[in-house]
Amino acid sequence: MEKRFFSGRLKEYVWKENGNVVAMLSFGNTADHDKAGAFEIWRIYITSDFQGKGIGHNLIAFAEQAAKEEGYTEVVIWAFKNNLNAISFYRKHGYILEKEEYLGKPYLTMGVRLNKKI
């Protein structure tokens, strides 16, 4: 895992294989007003060729460990409601569907928030 950059409240990391970036992770304090003080995994992106190889598991474990080290007790993650693969992945890692909400611009779709006590 390589620290890429910190942009304000978010920390961004990339995962490389053979010198090529194949995944990205960003996390920090949530912007959700009803979850003030929670840790949020903002992005987990893995190129399609590297999905299903355990990288996502390593990324989520890394983020959860960072949350614990920073004193957080809860992690939240948002996903598009129609992204069933992502929702299934998060649920396999102990996340519980908590809320559904229209996301508005620029997304114009429904989203779901999942959470996990750590």
N, CA, C and O atoms as CSV, one atom per row, in Angstrom:
chain,resi,resn,atom,element,x,y,z
A,1,MET,N,N,0.864,-1.164,0.000
A,1,MET,CA,C,0.000,0.000,0.000
A,1,MET,C,C,0.903,1.217,0.000
A,1,MET,O,O,1.841,1.302,0.792
A,2,GLU,N,N,0.628,2.135,-0.864
A,2,GLU,CA,C,1.446,3.345,-0.975
A,2,GLU,C,C,0.583,4.556,-0.670
A,2,GLU,O,O,-0.484,4.738,-1.256
A,3,LYS,N,N,1.058,5.385,0.256
A,3,LYS,CA,C,0.348,6.613,0.562
A,3,LYS,C,C,0.488,7.522,-0.645
A,3,LYS,O,O,1.603,7.846,-1.053
A,4,ARG,N,N,-0.610,7.926,-1.206
A,4,ARG,CA,C,-0.576,8.750,-2.404
A,4,ARG,C,C,-0.567,10.226,-2.030
A,4,ARG,O,O,0.357,10.962,-2.376
A,5,PHE,N,N,-1.590,10.639,-1.331
A,5,PHE,CA,C,-1.658,12.023,-0.881
A,5,PHE,C,C,-2.751,12.158,0.154
A,5,PHE,O,O,-3.666,11.336,0.222
A,6,PHE,N,N,-2.652,13.191,0.952
A,6,PHE,CA,C,-3.701,13.527,1.897
A,6,PHE,C,C,-4.304,14.832,1.417
A,6,PHE,O,O,-3.598,15.824,1.236
A,7,SER,N,N,-5.606,14.827,1.212
A,7,SER,CA,C,-6.280,16.025,0.707
A,7,SER,C,C,-7.266,16.509,1.759
A,7,SER,O,O,-8.408,16.051,1.815
A,8,GLY,N,N,-6.817,17.432,2.585
A,8,GLY,CA,C,-7.694,17.918,3.639
A,8,GLY,C,C,-7.990,16.817,4.636
A,8,GLY,O,O,-7.082,16.313,5.299
A,9,ARG,N,N,-9.256,16.441,4.747
A,9,ARG,CA,C,-9.629,15.427,5.730
A,9,ARG,C,C,-9.546,14.004,5.208
A,9,ARG,O,O,-9.696,13.063,5.988
A,10,LEU,N,N,-9.313,13.813,3.915
A,10,LEU,CA,C,-9.247,12.465,3.350
A,10,LEU,C,C,-7.804,12.001,3.177
A,10,LEU,O,O,-6.919,12.775,2.814
A,11,LYS,N,N,-7.600,10.731,3.444
A,11,LYS,CA,C,-6.309,10.098,3.189
A,11,LYS,C,C,-6.505,9.167,2.006
A,11,LYS,O,O,-7.471,8.405,1.959
A,12,GLU,N,N,-5.592,9.229,1.057
A,12,GLU,CA,C,-5.716,8.448,-0.180
A,12,GLU,C,C,-4.512,7.520,-0.319
A,12,GLU,O,O,-3.369,7.914,-0.086
A,13,TYR,N,N,-4.796,6.288,-0.703
A,13,TYR,CA,C,-3.754,5.279,-0.895
A,13,TYR,C,C,-3.977,4.565,-2.220
A,13,TYR,O,O,-5.101,4.483,-2.715
A,14,VAL,N,N,-2.911,4.058,-2.776
A,14,VAL,CA,C,-3.027,3.245,-3.987
A,14,VAL,C,C,-2.361,1.893,-3.730
A,14,VAL,O,O,-1.445,1.774,-2.917
A,15,TRP,N,N,-2.840,0.897,-4.436
A,15,TRP,CA,C,-2.286,-0.460,-4.391
A,15,TRP,C,C,-1.663,-0.711,-5.749
A,15,TRP,O,O,-2.314,-0.541,-6.780
A,16,LYS,N,N,-0.411,-1.115,-5.749
A,16,LYS,CA,C,0.284,-1.363,-7.012
A,16,LYS,C,C,0.621,-2.840,-7.165
A,16,LYS,O,O,0.936,-3.529,-6.195
A,17,GLU,N,N,0.546,-3.300,-8.390
A,17,GLU,CA,C,1.001,-4.632,-8.776
A,17,GLU,C,C,1.935,-4.437,-9.963
A,17,GLU,O,O,1.544,-3.845,-10.970
A,18,ASN,N,N,3.155,-4.925,-9.854
A,18,ASN,CA,C,4.160,-4.780,-10.921
A,18,ASN,C,C,4.333,-3.325,-11.354
A,18,ASN,O,O,4.512,-3.040,-12.538
A,19,GLY,N,N,4.279,-2.415,-10.395
A,19,GLY,CA,C,4.482,-1.001,-10.670
A,19,GLY,C,C,3.274,-0.257,-11.201
A,19,GLY,O,O,3.344,0.952,-11.418
A,20,ASN,N,N,2.163,-0.956,-11.415
A,20,ASN,CA,C,0.952,-0.321,-11.943
A,20,ASN,C,C,-0.098,-0.179,-10.848
A,20,ASN,O,O,-0.312,-1.099,-10.058
A,21,VAL,N,N,-0.747,0.973,-10.808
A,21,VAL,CA,C,-1.829,1.181,-9.849
A,21,VAL,C,C,-3.021,0.330,-10.283
A,21,VAL,O,O,-3.506,0.449,-11.408
A,22,VAL,N,N,-3.485,-0.529,-9.373
A,22,VAL,CA,C,-4.627,-1.395,-9.681
A,22,VAL,C,C,-5.793,-1.162,-8.731
A,22,VAL,O,O,-6.885,-1.687,-8.948
A,23,ALA,N,N,-5.569,-0.373,-7.672
A,23,ALA,CA,C,-6.650,-0.100,-6.727
A,23,ALA,C,C,-6.381,1.209,-6.003
A,23,ALA,O,O,-5.247,1.682,-5.921
A,24,MET,N,N,-7.464,1.779,-5.481
A,24,MET,CA,C,-7.375,3.038,-4.750
A,24,MET,C,C,-8.294,2.965,-3.544
A,24,MET,O,O,-9.364,2.359,-3.597
A,25,LEU,N,N,-7.869,3.583,-2.471
A,25,LEU,CA,C,-8.638,3.637,-1.233
A,25,LEU,C,C,-8.565,5.053,-0.691
A,25,LEU,O,O,-7.488,5.647,-0.654
A,26,SER,N,N,-9.694,5.599,-0.271
A,26,SER,CA,C,-9.665,6.881,0.440
A,26,SER,C,C,-10.620,6.798,1.624
A,26,SER,O,O,-11.673,6.164,1.559
A,27,PHE,N,N,-10.222,7.455,2.700
A,27,PHE,CA,C,-11.046,7.428,3.906
A,27,PHE,C,C,-10.770,8.651,4.759
A,27,PHE,O,O,-9.778,9.355,4.568
A,28,GLY,N,N,-11.670,8.890,5.706
A,28,GLY,CA,C,-11.544,9.998,6.636
A,28,GLY,C,C,-12.826,10.161,7.416
A,28,GLY,O,O,-13.674,9.268,7.413
A,29,ASN,N,N,-12.978,11.279,8.078
A,29,ASN,CA,C,-14.186,11.552,8.846
A,29,ASN,C,C,-15.371,11.698,7.895
A,29,ASN,O,O,-15.235,12.266,6.812
A,30,THR,N,N,-16.517,11.193,8.296
A,30,THR,CA,C,-17.693,11.281,7.443
A,30,THR,C,C,-18.222,12.710,7.349
A,30,THR,O,O,-18.016,13.523,8.250
A,31,ALA,N,N,-18.900,12.997,6.252
A,31,ALA,CA,C,-19.579,14.279,6.078
A,31,ALA,C,C,-21.055,14.164,6.447
A,31,ALA,O,O,-21.783,15.155,6.394
A,32,ASP,N,N,-21.502,12.971,6.818
A,32,ASP,CA,C,-22.910,12.753,7.169
A,32,ASP,C,C,-23.209,13.397,8.519
A,32,ASP,O,O,-22.605,13.049,9.534
A,33,HIS,N,N,-24.149,14.340,8.516
A,33,HIS,CA,C,-24.470,15.073,9.745
A,33,HIS,C,C,-25.042,14.168,10.832
A,33,HIS,O,O,-24.825,14.400,12.021
A,34,ASP,N,N,-25.773,13.137,10.415
A,34,ASP,CA,C,-26.365,12.243,11.412
A,34,ASP,C,C,-25.379,11.198,11.924
A,34,ASP,O,O,-25.735,10.375,12.767
A,35,LYS,N,N,-24.165,11.222,11.431
A,35,LYS,CA,C,-23.125,10.288,11.874
A,35,LYS,C,C,-21.857,11.033,12.268
A,35,LYS,O,O,-20.754,10.503,12.135
A,36,ALA,N,N,-22.012,12.246,12.745
A,36,ALA,CA,C,-20.844,13.046,13.122
A,36,ALA,C,C,-19.941,12.221,14.032
A,36,ALA,O,O,-20.401,11.608,14.995
A,37,GLY,N,N,-18.688,12.215,13.722
A,37,GLY,CA,C,-17.729,11.461,14.510
A,37,GLY,C,C,-17.484,10.051,14.013
A,37,GLY,O,O,-16.687,9.318,14.599
A,38,ALA,N,N,-18.161,9.658,12.935
A,38,ALA,CA,C,-17.915,8.329,12.361
A,38,ALA,C,C,-16.817,8.426,11.306
A,38,ALA,O,O,-16.573,9.490,10.737
A,39,PHE,N,N,-16.182,7.330,11.066
A,39,PHE,CA,C,-15.146,7.180,10.051
A,39,PHE,C,C,-15.837,6.713,8.774
A,39,PHE,O,O,-16.730,5.868,8.830
A,40,GLU,N,N,-15.439,7.250,7.632
A,40,GLU,CA,C,-16.056,6.835,6.374
A,40,GLU,C,C,-15.004,6.360,5.386
A,40,GLU,O,O,-13.987,7.018,5.167
A,41,ILE,N,N,-15.271,5.211,4.800
A,41,ILE,CA,C,-14.493,4.766,3.652
A,41,ILE,C,C,-15.164,5.411,2.448
A,41,ILE,O,O,-16.283,5.052,2.082
A,42,TRP,N,N,-14.478,6.353,1.843
A,42,TRP,CA,C,-15.057,7.133,0.753
A,42,TRP,C,C,-14.978,6.403,-0.578
A,42,TRP,O,O,-15.912,6.466,-1.378
A,43,ARG,N,N,-13.890,5.723,-0.817
A,43,ARG,CA,C,-13.721,5.008,-2.090
A,43,ARG,C,C,-12.907,3.752,-1.902
A,43,ARG,O,O,-11.911,3.726,-1.180
A,44,ILE,N,N,-13.358,2.722,-2.565
A,44,ILE,CA,C,-12.541,1.537,-2.816
A,44,ILE,C,C,-12.760,1.233,-4.286
A,44,ILE,O,O,-13.847,0.816,-4.686
A,45,TYR,N,N,-11.742,1.440,-5.079
A,45,TYR,CA,C,-11.806,1.119,-6.508
A,45,TYR,C,C,-10.727,0.091,-6.816
A,45,TYR,O,O,-9.573,0.240,-6.414
A,46,ILE,N,N,-11.118,-0.941,-7.529
A,46,ILE,CA,C,-10.176,-1.974,-7.951
A,46,ILE,C,C,-10.427,-2.240,-9.427
A,46,ILE,O,O,-11.570,-2.461,-9.829
A,47,THR,N,N,-9.380,-2.223,-10.237
A,47,THR,CA,C,-9.572,-2.496,-11.661
A,47,THR,C,C,-10.151,-3.895,-11.827
A,47,THR,O,O,-9.883,-4.791,-11.026
A,48,SER,N,N,-10.942,-4.068,-12.869
A,48,SER,CA,C,-11.674,-5.328,-13.052
A,48,SER,C,C,-10.749,-6.541,-13.114
A,48,SER,O,O,-11.117,-7.615,-12.637
A,49,ASP,N,N,-9.571,-6.393,-13.685
A,49,ASP,CA,C,-8.634,-7.521,-13.779
A,49,ASP,C,C,-8.136,-8.004,-12.418
A,49,ASP,O,O,-7.663,-9.134,-12.295
A,50,PHE,N,N,-8.238,-7.160,-11.408
A,50,PHE,CA,C,-7.706,-7.509,-10.093
A,50,PHE,C,C,-8.795,-7.729,-9.047
A,50,PHE,O,O,-8.489,-7.967,-7.878
A,51,GLN,N,N,-10.047,-7.655,-9.448
A,51,GLN,CA,C,-11.126,-7.944,-8.515
A,51,GLN,C,C,-11.164,-9.438,-8.228
A,51,GLN,O,O,-10.829,-10.250,-9.091
A,52,GLY,N,N,-11.571,-9.798,-7.024
A,52,GLY,CA,C,-11.666,-11.197,-6.640
A,52,GLY,C,C,-10.346,-11.829,-6.246
A,52,GLY,O,O,-10.249,-13.052,-6.149
A,53,LYS,N,N,-9.327,-11.012,-6.018
A,53,LYS,CA,C,-7.998,-11.537,-5.672
A,53,LYS,C,C,-7.576,-11.173,-4.248
A,53,LYS,O,O,-6.410,-11.333,-3.887
A,54,GLY,N,N,-8.512,-10.688,-3.444
A,54,GLY,CA,C,-8.208,-10.371,-2.050
A,54,GLY,C,C,-7.754,-8.953,-1.796
A,54,GLY,O,O,-7.541,-8.573,-0.645
A,55,ILE,N,N,-7.602,-8.163,-2.841
A,55,ILE,CA,C,-7.147,-6.781,-2.651
A,55,ILE,C,C,-8.193,-5.979,-1.885
A,55,ILE,O,O,-7.851,-5.224,-0.975
A,56,GLY,N,N,-9.450,-6.136,-2.241
A,56,GLY,CA,C,-10.521,-5.414,-1.550
A,56,GLY,C,C,-10.551,-5.743,-0.069
A,56,GLY,O,O,-10.732,-4.859,0.768
A,57,HIS,N,N,-10.375,-7.006,0.249
A,57,HIS,CA,C,-10.325,-7.421,1.654
A,57,HIS,C,C,-9.176,-6.705,2.368
A,57,HIS,O,O,-9.354,-6.193,3.473
A,58,ASN,N,N,-8.010,-6.668,1.745
A,58,ASN,CA,C,-6.855,-5.989,2.348
A,58,ASN,C,C,-7.100,-4.496,2.511
A,58,ASN,O,O,-6.703,-3.908,3.518
A,59,LEU,N,N,-7.751,-3.878,1.530
A,59,LEU,CA,C,-8.022,-2.443,1.610
A,59,LEU,C,C,-8.985,-2.124,2.745
A,59,LEU,O,O,-8.762,-1.188,3.512
A,60,ILE,N,N,-10.053,-2.903,2.849
A,60,ILE,CA,C,-11.036,-2.630,3.898
A,60,ILE,C,C,-10.427,-2.891,5.278
A,60,ILE,O,O,-10.703,-2.153,6.224
A,61,ALA,N,N,-9.608,-3.926,5.399
A,61,ALA,CA,C,-8.933,-4.209,6.675
A,61,ALA,C,C,-7.975,-3.077,7.039
A,61,ALA,O,O,-7.889,-2.685,8.203
A,62,PHE,N,N,-7.259,-2.555,6.052
A,62,PHE,CA,C,-6.337,-1.440,6.274
A,62,PHE,C,C,-7.101,-0.212,6.773
A,62,PHE,O,O,-6.674,0.443,7.724
A,63,ALA,N,N,-8.230,0.097,6.131
A,63,ALA,CA,C,-9.035,1.257,6.527
A,63,ALA,C,C,-9.599,1.078,7.932
A,63,ALA,O,O,-9.566,2.011,8.735
A,64,GLU,N,N,-10.111,-0.101,8.235
A,64,GLU,CA,C,-10.667,-0.344,9.565
A,64,GLU,C,C,-9.590,-0.241,10.641
A,64,GLU,O,O,-9.852,0.276,11.727
A,65,GLN,N,N,-8.401,-0.718,10.358
A,65,GLN,CA,C,-7.300,-0.601,11.319
A,65,GLN,C,C,-6.931,0.865,11.532
A,65,GLN,O,O,-6.676,1.287,12.660
A,66,ALA,N,N,-6.902,1.635,10.455
A,66,ALA,CA,C,-6.622,3.073,10.580
A,66,ALA,C,C,-7.691,3.746,11.432
A,66,ALA,O,O,-7.380,4.601,12.262
A,67,ALA,N,N,-8.953,3.363,11.229
A,67,ALA,CA,C,-10.051,3.933,12.018
A,67,ALA,C,C,-9.854,3.630,13.504
A,67,ALA,O,O,-10.000,4.516,14.346
A,68,LYS,N,N,-9.526,2.395,13.818
A,68,LYS,CA,C,-9.296,2.011,15.222
A,68,LYS,C,C,-8.146,2.808,15.819
A,68,LYS,O,O,-8.241,3.301,16.942
A,69,GLU,N,N,-7.061,2.932,15.064
A,69,GLU,CA,C,-5.888,3.657,15.562
A,69,GLU,C,C,-6.193,5.129,15.803
A,69,GLU,O,O,-5.568,5.769,16.649
A,70,GLU,N,N,-7.161,5.666,15.053
A,70,GLU,CA,C,-7.536,7.071,15.224
A,70,GLU,C,C,-8.656,7.242,16.247
A,70,GLU,O,O,-9.126,8.360,16.463
A,71,GLY,N,N,-9.090,6.152,16.877
A,71,GLY,CA,C,-10.075,6.235,17.948
A,71,GLY,C,C,-11.529,6.160,17.519
A,71,GLY,O,O,-12.417,6.422,18.330
A,72,TYR,N,N,-11.797,5.814,16.278
A,72,TYR,CA,C,-13.178,5.678,15.818
A,72,TYR,C,C,-13.759,4.350,16.292
A,72,TYR,O,O,-13.028,3.383,16.506
A,73,THR,N,N,-15.072,4.315,16.452
A,73,THR,CA,C,-15.759,3.082,16.843
A,73,THR,C,C,-16.780,2.634,15.805
A,73,THR,O,O,-17.396,1.579,15.956
A,74,GLU,N,N,-16.963,3.422,14.760
A,74,GLU,CA,C,-17.934,3.084,13.719
A,74,GLU,C,C,-17.392,3.497,12.354
A,74,GLU,O,O,-16.774,4.552,12.208
A,75,VAL,N,N,-17.635,2.646,11.360
A,75,VAL,CA,C,-17.242,2.927,9.977
A,75,VAL,C,C,-18.503,2.918,9.123
A,75,VAL,O,O,-19.353,2.039,9.271
A,76,VAL,N,N,-18.623,3.900,8.228
A,76,VAL,CA,C,-19.734,3.926,7.271
A,76,VAL,C,C,-19.180,3.908,5.852
A,76,VAL,O,O,-18.076,4.380,5.581
A,77,ILE,N,N,-19.987,3.346,4.961
A,77,ILE,CA,C,-19.647,3.261,3.543
A,77,ILE,C,C,-20.926,3.498,2.755
A,77,ILE,O,O,-21.973,2.944,3.090
A,78,TRP,N,N,-20.851,4.315,1.712
A,78,TRP,CA,C,-21.974,4.517,0.793
A,78,TRP,C,C,-21.721,3.736,-0.488
A,78,TRP,O,O,-20.582,3.579,-0.928
A,79,ALA,N,N,-22.806,3.251,-1.074
A,79,ALA,CA,C,-22.736,2.581,-2.377
A,79,ALA,C,C,-23.993,2.937,-3.159
A,79,ALA,O,O,-25.033,3.231,-2.570
A,80,PHE,N,N,-23.899,2.912,-4.470
A,80,PHE,CA,C,-25.101,3.077,-5.276
A,80,PHE,C,C,-25.999,1.874,-5.025
A,80,PHE,O,O,-25.514,0.746,-4.933
A,81,LYS,N,N,-27.294,2.104,-4.915
A,81,LYS,CA,C,-28.232,1.030,-4.596
A,81,LYS,C,C,-28.176,-0.106,-5.613
A,81,LYS,O,O,-28.379,-1.270,-5.268
A,82,ASN,N,N,-27.900,0.239,-6.861
A,82,ASN,CA,C,-27.864,-0.796,-7.902
A,82,ASN,C,C,-26.500,-1.478,-8.019
A,82,ASN,O,O,-26.328,-2.350,-8.871
A,83,ASN,N,N,-25.536,-1.103,-7.191
A,83,ASN,CA,C,-24.216,-1.739,-7.209
A,83,ASN,C,C,-24.234,-2.935,-6.248
A,83,ASN,O,O,-23.661,-2.895,-5.160
A,84,LEU,N,N,-24.904,-3.983,-6.687
A,84,LEU,CA,C,-25.112,-5.145,-5.826
A,84,LEU,C,C,-23.806,-5.852,-5.464
A,84,LEU,O,O,-23.692,-6.424,-4.380
A,85,ASN,N,N,-22.824,-5.817,-6.362
A,85,ASN,CA,C,-21.528,-6.437,-6.047
A,85,ASN,C,C,-20.860,-5.741,-4.866
A,85,ASN,O,O,-20.348,-6.399,-3.960
A,86,ALA,N,N,-20.865,-4.406,-4.879
A,86,ALA,CA,C,-20.244,-3.662,-3.778
A,86,ALA,C,C,-20.994,-3.903,-2.474
A,86,ALA,O,O,-20.380,-4.132,-1.433
A,87,ILE,N,N,-22.315,-3.853,-2.532
A,87,ILE,CA,C,-23.113,-4.061,-1.321
A,87,ILE,C,C,-22.861,-5.455,-0.753
A,87,ILE,O,O,-22.698,-5.615,0.456
A,88,SER,N,N,-22.828,-6.450,-1.612
A,88,SER,CA,C,-22.551,-7.821,-1.175
A,88,SER,C,C,-21.163,-7.922,-0.544
A,88,SER,O,O,-20.994,-8.574,0.486
A,89,PHE,N,N,-20.179,-7.284,-1.155
A,89,PHE,CA,C,-18.812,-7.281,-0.628
A,89,PHE,C,C,-18.777,-6.677,0.777
A,89,PHE,O,O,-18.172,-7.246,1.686
A,90,TYR,N,N,-19.426,-5.525,0.952
A,90,TYR,CA,C,-19.414,-4.871,2.261
A,90,TYR,C,C,-20.133,-5.723,3.303
A,90,TYR,O,O,-19.675,-5.833,4.441
A,91,ARG,N,N,-21.253,-6.321,2.920
A,91,ARG,CA,C,-22.002,-7.161,3.860
A,91,ARG,C,C,-21.171,-8.379,4.279
A,91,ARG,O,O,-21.231,-8.798,5.435
A,92,LYS,N,N,-20.407,-8.942,3.359
A,92,LYS,CA,C,-19.535,-10.074,3.702
A,92,LYS,C,C,-18.476,-9.670,4.723
A,92,LYS,O,O,-17.947,-10.512,5.449
A,93,HIS,N,N,-18.175,-8.386,4.771
A,93,HIS,CA,C,-17.179,-7.878,5.717
A,93,HIS,C,C,-17.819,-7.307,6.979
A,93,HIS,O,O,-17.175,-6.576,7.731
A,94,GLY,N,N,-19.092,-7.644,7.210
A,94,GLY,CA,C,-19.742,-7.282,8.466
A,94,GLY,C,C,-20.510,-5.978,8.467
A,94,GLY,O,O,-20.976,-5.543,9.520
A,95,TYR,N,N,-20.656,-5.340,7.314
A,95,TYR,CA,C,-21.390,-4.082,7.246
A,95,TYR,C,C,-22.885,-4.358,7.135
A,95,TYR,O,O,-23.309,-5.305,6.472
A,96,ILE,N,N,-23.673,-3.515,7.796
A,96,ILE,CA,C,-25.123,-3.676,7.845
A,96,ILE,C,C,-25.773,-2.514,7.109
A,96,ILE,O,O,-25.404,-1.355,7.301
A,97,LEU,N,N,-26.745,-2.838,6.267
A,97,LEU,CA,C,-27.495,-1.813,5.549
A,97,LEU,C,C,-28.247,-0.965,6.562
A,97,LEU,O,O,-29.005,-1.480,7.384
A,98,GLU,N,N,-28.027,0.337,6.493
A,98,GLU,CA,C,-28.557,1.229,7.512
A,98,GLU,C,C,-29.567,2.231,6.963
A,98,GLU,O,O,-30.522,2.596,7.649
A,99,LYS,N,N,-29.356,2.673,5.730
A,99,LYS,CA,C,-30.148,3.796,5.241
A,99,LYS,C,C,-30.132,3.801,3.721
A,99,LYS,O,O,-29.146,3.412,3.095
A,100,GLU,N,N,-31.237,4.245,3.138
A,100,GLU,CA,C,-31.334,4.419,1.692
A,100,GLU,C,C,-31.732,5.869,1.441
A,100,GLU,O,O,-32.581,6.421,2.140
A,101,GLU,N,N,-31.107,6.480,0.430
A,101,GLU,CA,C,-31.344,7.905,0.214
A,101,GLU,C,C,-31.092,8.273,-1.243
A,101,GLU,O,O,-30.214,7.709,-1.897
A,102,TYR,N,N,-31.879,9.231,-1.742
A,102,TYR,CA,C,-31.625,9.771,-3.077
A,102,TYR,C,C,-30.391,10.657,-2.993
A,102,TYR,O,O,-30.318,11.539,-2.137
A,103,LEU,N,N,-29.425,10.431,-3.872
A,103,LEU,CA,C,-28.140,11.120,-3.776
A,103,LEU,C,C,-28.096,12.481,-4.453
A,103,LEU,O,O,-27.195,13.269,-4.166
A,104,GLY,N,N,-29.028,12.784,-5.332
A,104,GLY,CA,C,-29.037,14.095,-5.964
A,104,GLY,C,C,-27.888,14.287,-6.939
A,104,GLY,O,O,-27.252,13.323,-7.366
A,105,LYS,N,N,-27.628,15.551,-7.288
A,105,LYS,CA,C,-26.583,15.851,-8.268
A,105,LYS,C,C,-25.214,15.600,-7.673
A,105,LYS,O,O,-25.023,15.867,-6.486
A,106,PRO,N,N,-24.280,15.116,-8.409
A,106,PRO,CA,C,-24.318,14.786,-9.829
A,106,PRO,C,C,-24.779,13.359,-10.108
A,106,PRO,O,O,-24.826,12.947,-11.267
A,107,TYR,N,N,-25.123,12.591,-9.062
A,107,TYR,CA,C,-25.380,11.159,-9.233
A,107,TYR,C,C,-26.773,10.837,-9.764
A,107,TYR,O,O,-26.921,9.974,-10.629
A,108,LEU,N,N,-27.790,11.520,-9.256
A,108,LEU,CA,C,-29.177,11.323,-9.687
A,108,LEU,C,C,-29.607,9.866,-9.593
A,108,LEU,O,O,-30.225,9.330,-10.513
A,109,THR,N,N,-29.279,9.239,-8.486
A,109,THR,CA,C,-29.642,7.838,-8.260
A,109,THR,C,C,-29.791,7.602,-6.761
A,109,THR,O,O,-29.490,8.475,-5.946
A,110,MET,N,N,-30.254,6.423,-6.419
A,110,MET,CA,C,-30.399,6.056,-5.014
A,110,MET,C,C,-29.080,5.488,-4.492
A,110,MET,O,O,-28.341,4.810,-5.207
A,111,GLY,N,N,-28.817,5.785,-3.235
A,111,GLY,CA,C,-27.642,5.242,-2.578
A,111,GLY,C,C,-28.041,4.545,-1.294
A,111,GLY,O,O,-29.127,4.774,-0.762
A,112,VAL,N,N,-27.163,3.701,-0.806
A,112,VAL,CA,C,-27.376,3.044,0.480
A,112,VAL,C,C,-26.147,3.277,1.347
A,112,VAL,O,O,-25.012,3.292,0.871
A,113,ARG,N,N,-26.413,3.458,2.633
A,113,ARG,CA,C,-25.310,3.591,3.579
A,113,ARG,C,C,-25.270,2.324,4.429
A,113,ARG,O,O,-26.283,1.853,4.946
A,114,LEU,N,N,-24.072,1.803,4.547
A,114,LEU,CA,C,-23.846,0.632,5.388
A,114,LEU,C,C,-22.931,1.045,6.528
A,114,LEU,O,O,-22.122,1.961,6.381
A,115,ASN,N,N,-23.059,0.370,7.664
A,115,ASN,CA,C,-22.172,0.704,8.773
A,115,ASN,C,C,-21.713,-0.547,9.500
A,115,ASN,O,O,-22.295,-1.625,9.378
A,116,LYS,N,N,-20.646,-0.356,10.260
A,116,LYS,CA,C,-20.070,-1.447,11.044
A,116,LYS,C,C,-19.450,-0.855,12.301
A,116,LYS,O,O,-18.704,0.122,12.236
A,117,LYS,N,N,-19.760,-1.447,13.429
A,117,LYS,CA,C,-19.101,-1.071,14.682
A,117,LYS,C,C,-17.758,-1.801,14.727
A,117,LYS,O,O,-17.667,-2.990,14.422
A,118,ILE,N,N,-16.726,-1.061,15.113
A,118,ILE,CA,C,-15.393,-1.690,15.163
A,118,ILE,C,C,-14.825,-1.619,16.575
A,118,ILE,O,O,-13.715,-2.093,16.818
